[in-house]
Short mmCIF file of C-alpha atoms in Angstrom, two decimals:
data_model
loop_
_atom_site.label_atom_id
_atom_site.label_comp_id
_atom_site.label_asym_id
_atom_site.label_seq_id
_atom_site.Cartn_x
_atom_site.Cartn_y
_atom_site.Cartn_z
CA UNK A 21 138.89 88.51 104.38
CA UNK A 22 135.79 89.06 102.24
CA UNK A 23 136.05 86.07 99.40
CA UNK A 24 133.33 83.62 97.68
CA UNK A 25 134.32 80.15 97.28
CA UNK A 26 132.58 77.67 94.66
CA UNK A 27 132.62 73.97 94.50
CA UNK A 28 130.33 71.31 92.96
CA UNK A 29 131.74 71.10 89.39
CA UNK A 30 132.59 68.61 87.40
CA UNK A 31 132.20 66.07 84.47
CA UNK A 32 128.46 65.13 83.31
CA UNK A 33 126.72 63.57 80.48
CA UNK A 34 124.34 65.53 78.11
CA UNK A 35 120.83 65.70 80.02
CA UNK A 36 122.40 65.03 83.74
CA UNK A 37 122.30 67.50 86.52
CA UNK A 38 124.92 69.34 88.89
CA UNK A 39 124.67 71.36 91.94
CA UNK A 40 127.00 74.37 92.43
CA UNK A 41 127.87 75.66 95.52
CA UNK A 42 129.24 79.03 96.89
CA UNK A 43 130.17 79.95 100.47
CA UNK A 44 130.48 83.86 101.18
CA UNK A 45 132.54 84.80 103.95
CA UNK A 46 133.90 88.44 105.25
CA UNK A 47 130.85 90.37 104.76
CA UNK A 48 127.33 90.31 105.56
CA UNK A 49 125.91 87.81 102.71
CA UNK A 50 122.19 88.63 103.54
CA UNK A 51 122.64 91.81 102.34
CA UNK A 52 123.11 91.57 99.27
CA UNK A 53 121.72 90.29 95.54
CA UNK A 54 124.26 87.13 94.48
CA UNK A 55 124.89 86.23 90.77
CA UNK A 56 125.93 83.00 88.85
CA UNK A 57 128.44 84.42 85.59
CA UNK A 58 129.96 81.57 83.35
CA UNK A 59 132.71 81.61 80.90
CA UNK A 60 132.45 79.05 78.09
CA UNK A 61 135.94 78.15 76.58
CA UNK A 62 136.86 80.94 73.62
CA UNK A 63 134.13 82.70 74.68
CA UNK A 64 133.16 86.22 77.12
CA UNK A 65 131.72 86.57 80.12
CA UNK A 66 127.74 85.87 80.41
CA UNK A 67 125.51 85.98 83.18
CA UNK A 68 123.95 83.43 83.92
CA UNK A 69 121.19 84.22 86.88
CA UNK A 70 120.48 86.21 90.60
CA UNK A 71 118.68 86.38 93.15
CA UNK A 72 117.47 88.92 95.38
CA UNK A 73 118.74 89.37 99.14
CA UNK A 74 115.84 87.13 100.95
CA UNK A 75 115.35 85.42 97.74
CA UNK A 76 111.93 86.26 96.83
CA UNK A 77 112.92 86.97 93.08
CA UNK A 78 114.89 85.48 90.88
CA UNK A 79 116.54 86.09 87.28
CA UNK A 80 118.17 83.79 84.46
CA UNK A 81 119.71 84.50 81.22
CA UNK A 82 116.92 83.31 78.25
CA UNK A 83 119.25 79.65 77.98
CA UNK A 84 119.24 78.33 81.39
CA UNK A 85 115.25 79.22 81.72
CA UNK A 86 113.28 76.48 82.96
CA UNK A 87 116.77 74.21 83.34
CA UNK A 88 118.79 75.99 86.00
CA UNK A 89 117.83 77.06 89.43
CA UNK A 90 119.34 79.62 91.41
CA UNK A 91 118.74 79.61 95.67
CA UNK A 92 120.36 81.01 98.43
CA UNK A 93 120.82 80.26 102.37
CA UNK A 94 121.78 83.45 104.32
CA UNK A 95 122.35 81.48 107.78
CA UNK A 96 124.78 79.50 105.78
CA UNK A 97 126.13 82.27 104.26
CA UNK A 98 125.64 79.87 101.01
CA UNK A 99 124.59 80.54 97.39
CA UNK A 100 123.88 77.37 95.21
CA UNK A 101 123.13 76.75 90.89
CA UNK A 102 120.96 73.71 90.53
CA UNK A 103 121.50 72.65 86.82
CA UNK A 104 119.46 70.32 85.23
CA UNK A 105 118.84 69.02 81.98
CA UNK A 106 122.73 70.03 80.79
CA UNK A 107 124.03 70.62 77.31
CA UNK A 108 127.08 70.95 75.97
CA UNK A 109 127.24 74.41 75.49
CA UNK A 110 126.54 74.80 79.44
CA UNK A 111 130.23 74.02 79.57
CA UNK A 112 131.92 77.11 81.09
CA UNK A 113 133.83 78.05 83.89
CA UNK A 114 130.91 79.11 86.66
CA UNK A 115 131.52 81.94 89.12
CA UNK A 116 129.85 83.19 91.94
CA UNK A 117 129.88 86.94 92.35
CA UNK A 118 128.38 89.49 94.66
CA UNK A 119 126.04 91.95 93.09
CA UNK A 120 126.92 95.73 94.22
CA UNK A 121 126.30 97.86 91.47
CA UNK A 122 128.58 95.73 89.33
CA UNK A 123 130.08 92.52 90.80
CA UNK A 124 132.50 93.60 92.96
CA UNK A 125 133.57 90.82 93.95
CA UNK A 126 134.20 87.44 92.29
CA UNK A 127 134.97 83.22 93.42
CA UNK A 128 137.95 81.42 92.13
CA UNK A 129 135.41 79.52 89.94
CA UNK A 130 134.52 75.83 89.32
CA UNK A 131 134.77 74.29 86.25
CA UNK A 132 131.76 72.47 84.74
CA UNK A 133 132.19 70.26 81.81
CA UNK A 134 128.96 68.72 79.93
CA UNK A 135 130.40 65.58 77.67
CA UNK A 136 129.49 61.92 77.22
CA UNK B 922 117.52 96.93 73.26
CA UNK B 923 120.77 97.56 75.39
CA UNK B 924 124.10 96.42 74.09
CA UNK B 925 127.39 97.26 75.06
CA UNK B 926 130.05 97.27 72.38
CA UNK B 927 133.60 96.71 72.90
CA UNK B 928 136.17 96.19 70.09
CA UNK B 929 137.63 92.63 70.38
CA UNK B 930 141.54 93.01 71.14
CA UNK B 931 143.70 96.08 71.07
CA UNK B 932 148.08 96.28 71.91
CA UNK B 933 150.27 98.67 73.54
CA UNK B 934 153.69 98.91 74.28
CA UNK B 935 155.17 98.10 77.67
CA UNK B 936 155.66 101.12 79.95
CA UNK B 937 152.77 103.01 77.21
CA UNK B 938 149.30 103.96 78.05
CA UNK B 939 145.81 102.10 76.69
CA UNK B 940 142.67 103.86 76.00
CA UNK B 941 139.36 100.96 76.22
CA UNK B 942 135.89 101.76 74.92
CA UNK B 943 133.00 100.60 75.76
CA UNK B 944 130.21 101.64 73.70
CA UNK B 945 126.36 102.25 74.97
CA UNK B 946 123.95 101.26 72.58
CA UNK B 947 121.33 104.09 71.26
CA UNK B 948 119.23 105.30 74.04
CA UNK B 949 121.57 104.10 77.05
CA UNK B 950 124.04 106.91 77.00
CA UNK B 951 122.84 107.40 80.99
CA UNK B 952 123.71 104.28 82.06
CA UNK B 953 126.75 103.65 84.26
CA UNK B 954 128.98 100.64 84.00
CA UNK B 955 131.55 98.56 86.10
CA UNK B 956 134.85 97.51 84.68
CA UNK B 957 136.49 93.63 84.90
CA UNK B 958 139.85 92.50 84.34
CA UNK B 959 140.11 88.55 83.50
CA UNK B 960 143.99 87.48 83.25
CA UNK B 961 144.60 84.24 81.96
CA UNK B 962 143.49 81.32 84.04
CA UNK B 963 142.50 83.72 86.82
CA UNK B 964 139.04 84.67 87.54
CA UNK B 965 137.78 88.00 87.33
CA UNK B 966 138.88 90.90 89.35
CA UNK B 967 136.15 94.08 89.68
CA UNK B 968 138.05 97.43 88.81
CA UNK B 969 135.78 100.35 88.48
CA UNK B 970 132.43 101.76 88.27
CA UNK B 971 132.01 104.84 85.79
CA UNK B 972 129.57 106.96 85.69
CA UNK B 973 127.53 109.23 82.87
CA UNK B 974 128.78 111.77 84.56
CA UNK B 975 132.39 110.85 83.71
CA UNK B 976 133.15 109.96 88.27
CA UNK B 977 134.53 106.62 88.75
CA UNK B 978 134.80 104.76 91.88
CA UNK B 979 137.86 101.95 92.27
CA UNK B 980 137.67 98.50 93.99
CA UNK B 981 139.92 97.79 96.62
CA UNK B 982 143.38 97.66 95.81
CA UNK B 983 143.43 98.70 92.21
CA UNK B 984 146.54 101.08 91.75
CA UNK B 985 146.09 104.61 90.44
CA UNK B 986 147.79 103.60 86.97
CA UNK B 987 143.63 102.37 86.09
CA UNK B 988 141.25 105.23 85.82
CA UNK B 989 137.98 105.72 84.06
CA UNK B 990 135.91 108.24 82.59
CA UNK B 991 133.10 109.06 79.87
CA UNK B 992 131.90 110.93 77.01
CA UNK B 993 128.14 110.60 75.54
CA UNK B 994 127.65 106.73 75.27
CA UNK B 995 131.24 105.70 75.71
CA UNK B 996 132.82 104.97 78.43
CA UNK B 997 136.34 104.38 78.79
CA UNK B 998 138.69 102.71 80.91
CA UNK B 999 142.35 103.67 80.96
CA UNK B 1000 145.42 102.54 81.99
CA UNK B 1001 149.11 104.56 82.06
CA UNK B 1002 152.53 102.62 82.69
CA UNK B 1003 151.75 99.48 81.19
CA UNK B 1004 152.74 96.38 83.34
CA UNK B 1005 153.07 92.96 81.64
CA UNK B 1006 150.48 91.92 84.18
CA UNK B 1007 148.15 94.26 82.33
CA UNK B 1008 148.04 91.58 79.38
CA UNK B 1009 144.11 90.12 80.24
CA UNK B 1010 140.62 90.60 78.82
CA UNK B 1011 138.56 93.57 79.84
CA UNK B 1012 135.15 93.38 80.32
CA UNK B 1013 132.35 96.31 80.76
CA UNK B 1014 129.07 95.34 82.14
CA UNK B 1015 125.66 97.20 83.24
CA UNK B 1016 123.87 95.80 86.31
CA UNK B 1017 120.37 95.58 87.39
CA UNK B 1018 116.95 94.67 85.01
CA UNK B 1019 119.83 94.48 82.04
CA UNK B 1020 122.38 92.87 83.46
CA UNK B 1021 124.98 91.80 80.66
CA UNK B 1022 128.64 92.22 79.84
CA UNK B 1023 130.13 93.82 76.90
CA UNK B 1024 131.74 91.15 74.37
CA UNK B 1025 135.55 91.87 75.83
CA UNK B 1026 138.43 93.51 74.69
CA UNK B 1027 141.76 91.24 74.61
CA UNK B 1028 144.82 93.64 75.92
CA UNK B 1029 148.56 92.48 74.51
CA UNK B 1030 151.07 94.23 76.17
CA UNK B 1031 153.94 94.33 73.49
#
């Protein structure tokens, strides 16, 4: 069965740092670009950052720039956010999703919440 | 500068058929675009793929009742025999050096 599963979310304070983590299974993960989307509460769907098959370049919405950190580990079949230097406003549902001409397919989603 | 357009809720009646735009900003009109359906509390589920040319290509799994097509900058997705389960938000989005999503279009199935 081809599915993405995140984990890592949580509860942190303004200026603290998360890791997210998905694991890819069912298809061959090395293949293709991965992207972190994010839903903030009353709000769309935004995309947050990717990264290229062997990981040699990288992309990030203008806000996360300099705070958030996108990697990958193709033996692990493992895609990973580093977020630093939260905000409120980074509070949003995060998704992984795999890039094929549109993300074609999506994680369940972990739930990150930035709040003293 | 690319934007994709996309009125903010629209309503049909159960068993009727929905018409959603998604409008390319001046100068895009070539680009293609995947659709997204995002029920409540459930994450995102990939529909479609349209094309300038007005082809689409499904995901896996998505019943024949969804179909999309195009006309200039707009492209539309459409769905016939309204289901209850229909009732989500719709997003469009463009991939590759401008990736983005279109602001969403809430469906209430009436």
């Amino acid at each position: 069965e081809v599915q993405l599963v995140e984990s890592g979310g949580g509860l942190v304070q303004p200026g603290g740092s998360l890791r997210l983590s998905c694991a890819a299974s069912g298809f061959t993960f090395s293949s293709h670009w991965m992207s972190w989307v994010r839903r903030a509460p009353g709000k769309g769907l935004e995309w947050v950052a990717n990264i290229k098959q062997d990981g040699s370049d990288k992309y990030y919405v203008d806000s996360v720039k300099g705070r958030f950190t996108i990697s990958r580990d193709n033996p692990k079949n493992s895609l990973y956010l580093q977020m630093n230097s939260l905000r409120a406003e980074d509070t949003a549902v995060y998704y992984c999703a795999r890039d094929n001409d549109g993300f074609d397919i999506w994680g369940q989603g972990t739930m990150v919440t930035v709040s003293s | 500068q690319l934007v994709l357009t996309q009125s903010p809720s629209a309503s049909a009646s159960l068993g009727a058929s929905v018409k959603l735009t998604c409008t390319l900003s001046s100068g895009h009109s070539y680009y293609a675009i995947a659709w997204h359906q995002q029920q409540p509390e459930k994450a995102p589920r990939f529909l479609m793929r349209v094309y300038s040319d007005g082809s689409h290509n499904k995901g896996d799994g998505i019943p024949d009742r969804f179909s999309g097509f195009s006309s200039g900058a707009e492209r539309y997705l459409s769905i016939s025999s309204l289901q209850s389960e229909d009732e989500a938000d719709y997003y469009c989005q463009v991939w590759g050096g401008d990736m983005m999503f279109g602001g969403g279009t809430r469906l209430t199935v009436l």
